Structures are given as C-alpha cells and as structure tokens.
Amino acid sequence: MLSAKAAACAKALQSAMDYGISRVQVEVDSVILQQALLTSSMDLAVSGMLIRDTWVLLHERFVCDDVLLVPRNYNSTAHALASLGMSWDPGESHV
C-alpha cells in the first residue's frame, strides 16, 4: 500500500511539473508516507527507492512548505480518484 501511495504522489508531482506548477502543498493520508517524504526514515524499506525518488522530485523541483497529514475521510474524493488512477494501465488514456 505504501508503494502505491508513493507512486501516486510521484505521478501527481510529475503532472504538476508538466503543467509548469512549481509551488505545491502535499497532502497525504498516511503517517508513514508523510514521515518518508519529510525524512530519510524509509530509505531502506522495500519501496525505499520509489520514496527517495519522490522525495528528490519534491525537494528539487518544487517549493513545498510542508507535507500535511489529512485523514482519509476528509479526502475521500481524492482517495477514490487515486485508487482509480492506480488501476489504469500506464499507456492507457481516459476521458
């Protein structure tokens, strides 16, 4: 699950970069992902490289004041969209 959340975060950051957005506020519903994006605490985890690549993308390409923890029930629409996005094939396009 952490890998999926980190991948979704990285994809969102890549999309923001593609649109020329440089200032972001990252909101996550996982304390573990929040800590992983703020520190190097998860660098040795199974998904450590993905998390580290997301951290590098966030800190080198964006102005980001904080990574905020938002309970899932406050962010149910974003969670549903992220789940849907993770179920798509990478080369598939949707309207």
Coordinates of C-alpha atoms in Angstrom, one line a residue:
M1 CA 0.0 0.0 0.0
L2 CA 2.9 2.4 0.8
S3 CA 4.3 1.8 -2.7
A4 CA 1.0 2.7 -4.3
K5 CA 0.7 5.9 -2.3
A6 CA 4.3 6.9 -3.1
A7 CA 3.7 6.1 -6.8
A8 CA 0.5 8.2 -6.8
C9 CA 2.3 11.1 -5.1
A10 CA 5.2 10.9 -7.6
K11 CA 2.7 10.8 -10.5
A12 CA 0.9 13.8 -9.2
L13 CA 4.1 15.7 -8.8
Q14 CA 5.2 14.8 -12.3
S15 CA 1.8 16.0 -13.6
A16 CA 2.2 19.3 -11.7
M17 CA 5.7 19.7 -13.2
D18 CA 4.3 19.0 -16.7
Y19 CA 1.8 21.9 -16.2
G20 CA 4.5 24.2 -15.0
I21 CA 3.4 24.3 -11.4
S22 CA 6.3 24.9 -9.0
R23 CA 4.6 25.6 -5.7
V24 CA 2.7 22.7 -4.1
Q25 CA 1.1 21.7 -0.9
V26 CA 1.3 17.9 -0.5
E27 CA -1.5 16.2 1.5
V28 CA -1.3 12.5 2.3
D29 CA -3.4 10.2 4.4
S30 CA -0.6 8.0 5.6
V31 CA 1.6 9.0 8.6
I32 CA 4.3 6.6 7.2
L33 CA 4.3 8.3 3.8
Q34 CA 4.3 11.7 5.5
Q35 CA 7.4 10.8 7.5
A36 CA 9.1 9.2 4.5
L37 CA 8.7 12.4 2.5
L38 CA 10.0 14.6 5.3
T39 CA 12.9 12.4 6.4
S40 CA 15.2 9.6 5.2
S41 CA 13.5 7.2 7.6
M42 CA 12.2 4.9 4.9
D43 CA 15.2 4.8 2.6
L44 CA 15.9 1.2 3.4
A45 CA 12.3 0.0 3.1
V46 CA 11.2 -2.3 0.2
S47 CA 9.7 0.8 -1.5
G48 CA 12.7 3.0 -0.4
M49 CA 13.9 3.9 -3.9
L50 CA 10.5 5.0 -5.1
I51 CA 10.0 7.0 -1.9
R52 CA 13.5 8.5 -2.2
D53 CA 12.9 9.4 -5.9
T54 CA 9.6 11.1 -4.9
W55 CA 11.4 13.0 -2.1
V56 CA 14.1 14.2 -4.6
L57 CA 11.4 15.2 -7.1
L58 CA 9.5 17.1 -4.4
H59 CA 12.5 18.9 -2.9
E60 CA 14.5 19.6 -6.0
R61 CA 11.7 20.7 -8.4
F62 CA 9.1 22.3 -6.2
V63 CA 8.6 24.9 -3.5
C64 CA 6.8 22.9 -0.8
D65 CA 6.4 24.2 2.7
D66 CA 5.1 21.0 4.3
V67 CA 3.7 17.6 3.7
L68 CA 0.4 17.6 5.5
L69 CA -1.5 14.7 7.0
V70 CA -5.2 14.7 6.1
P71 CA -7.4 12.0 7.4
R72 CA -8.8 9.8 4.6
N73 CA -12.4 10.6 5.4
Y74 CA -11.7 14.3 4.8
N75 CA -10.2 13.5 1.5
S76 CA -12.4 10.7 0.2
T77 CA -12.8 12.1 -3.4
A78 CA -9.0 12.4 -3.8
H79 CA -8.6 8.9 -2.4
A80 CA -11.2 7.5 -4.8
L81 CA -9.5 9.2 -7.8
A82 CA -6.1 8.0 -6.7
S83 CA -7.4 4.4 -6.4
L84 CA -8.9 4.7 -9.9
G85 CA -5.7 6.1 -11.3
M86 CA -3.6 3.3 -9.9
S87 CA -5.9 0.7 -11.6
W88 CA -5.2 2.1 -15.1
D89 CA -2.5 0.8 -17.4
P90 CA 0.3 3.3 -17.7
G91 CA -0.1 3.7 -21.5
E92 CA -3.9 3.9 -21.4
S93 CA -5.7 7.2 -21.8
H94 CA -9.1 8.1 -20.4
V95 CA -11.5 10.9 -20.8

